[in-house]
């Protein structure tokens, strides 16, 4: 039973990583949203 739980956890984790890679690509989410510090430093 514990092996089944771990397997579903591992599959879910890998699926989330793949979806994140597809959604954000190589750049990641840092380039899509700016923090307040980076917004002020650009001025």
Backbone as a ProteinNet text record, in pm:
[ID]
protein_1_A
[PRIMARY]
XXXXXXXXXXXXXXXXXXXXXXXXXXXXXXXXXXXXXXXXXXX
[TERTIARY]
82.4	0	87.1	192.9	280.3	350.3	381.5	445.7	351.3	223.2	125.5	112.5	114.3	104.9	227.6	344.7	466.9	469.1	422	421	329.1	212.5	122	180.3	251.6	317.8	427.5	506.9	617	564	459.6	402.4	343	276.9	220.3	329.8	438.1	549.6	614.3	638.4	699.6	606.1	477.3	381.1	378.2	385.3	387.3	513.5	626.9	751.8	745.5	689.2	678.3	584	470	375.5	435.6	512.4	577.9	679.8	752.5	851.5	781.9	670.2	596.4	535.9	483.2	416.3	513.9	628.8	719.2	846	875.8	994.2	1121.9	1229.6	1358.8	1371.4	1291.3	1307.6	1254.5	1158.5	1100.2	999.2	947.9	844.7	903.9	1032.8	1091.7	1079.1	1084.8	1076.7	932.1	836.3	696.7	634.2	685.1	631.6	749.1	727.3	837	807.2	908.6	893.4	900.5	855.1	862.4	1005.7	1101.2	1240.5	1286.8	1255.9	1300.2	1223.6	1099.9	1022.1	1083.3	1130.3	1190	1330	1401.1	1539.1	1545.6	1438.3	1436.9	1420.6	1374	1347.5	1470.7
-118.8	0	125.6	126.3	243.5	263.6	155.2	166.4	230.8	198	259.5	408.6	445.5	586.5	663.2	606.2	670.6	681.7	577.7	580.7	690.3	706.9	812.7	950.3	963.5	1088.7	1120.4	1020.9	1041.7	1076.4	1009.3	1037.4	1178.5	1217.8	1352.2	1457.6	1433.9	1527.8	1543.4	1432.6	1438.3	1507.5	1479.9	1545	1695.6	1738.5	1882.2	1947.4	1879.3	1934.1	1947.1	1847.5	1852.3	1964.4	1976.9	2083.1	2221.5	2236.3	2363.9	2397.9	2298.2	2319.5	2359.3	2296	2329.5	2469.3	2503	2631.7	2748.2	2734.1	2846.3	2835.4	2720.1	2703.6	2714	2753.8	2763.6	2887.3	2990.2	3116.3	3109.7	3025.2	3017.7	3129.2	3139.2	3239.2	3373.7	3383.9	3511	3619.8	3582.8	3684.1	3724.9	3646.3	3677.4	3767.1	3765.5	3853.1	3921	4040.5	4113.9	4135.3	4130.4	4158.6	4309.4	4360.1	4505.2	4558.7	4481.5	4527.4	4545.4	4447.5	4459.9	4568.9	4593.8	4700	4836.2	4855.7	4983.7	5000.9	4893.1	4905.2	4938.5	4917.6	4947.4	5096.6	5171.1	5314.8	5397.7
0	0	0	76.3	79.7	-54.1	-122.4	-253.6	-354.8	-348.5	-438.6	-410.5	-284.4	-248	-296.2	-277.7	-323.9	-476	-543.8	-690.2	-742.5	-681.7	-727.3	-695.3	-584.1	-549.2	-650.3	-684.8	-778.7	-917.7	-962.5	-1093.6	-1096.3	-989.4	-981.8	-982.9	-911.5	-908	-1045	-1111.8	-1245.1	-1343.6	-1334.8	-1424.2	-1400.3	-1274.9	-1244.9	-1298.6	-1288.4	-1342.7	-1494.1	-1560.2	-1706.2	-1748.7	-1681.8	-1716	-1691.6	-1584.9	-1558.4	-1664.8	-1710.1	-1817.1	-1946.1	-1977	-2098.3	-2087.5	-1970.5	-1953.9	-1954.2	-1887.7	-1870.6	-1954.1	-2008.1	-2090.6	-2008.9	-2075.1	-2008.5	-1921.9	-1949.9	-1877.9	-1735.6	-1709	-1576.5	-1554.9	-1435.1	-1408.6	-1370.2	-1349.4	-1306.5	-1411.9	-1537.6	-1641.8	-1669.9	-1626.8	-1654.9	-1548.6	-1430.6	-1327.1	-1257.8	-1216.2	-1153.4	-1006.4	-927.6	-786.3	-766.6	-654.3	-630.8	-639.3	-596	-601.7	-745.8	-832.3	-970.5	-1044.2	-1005.4	-1070	-1037.2	-912.4	-873.9	-930.5	-947.5	-996	-1144.8	-1218	-1360.4	-1388.2	-1290	-1313.6	-1307
[MASK]
+++++++++++++++++++++++++++++++++++++++++++

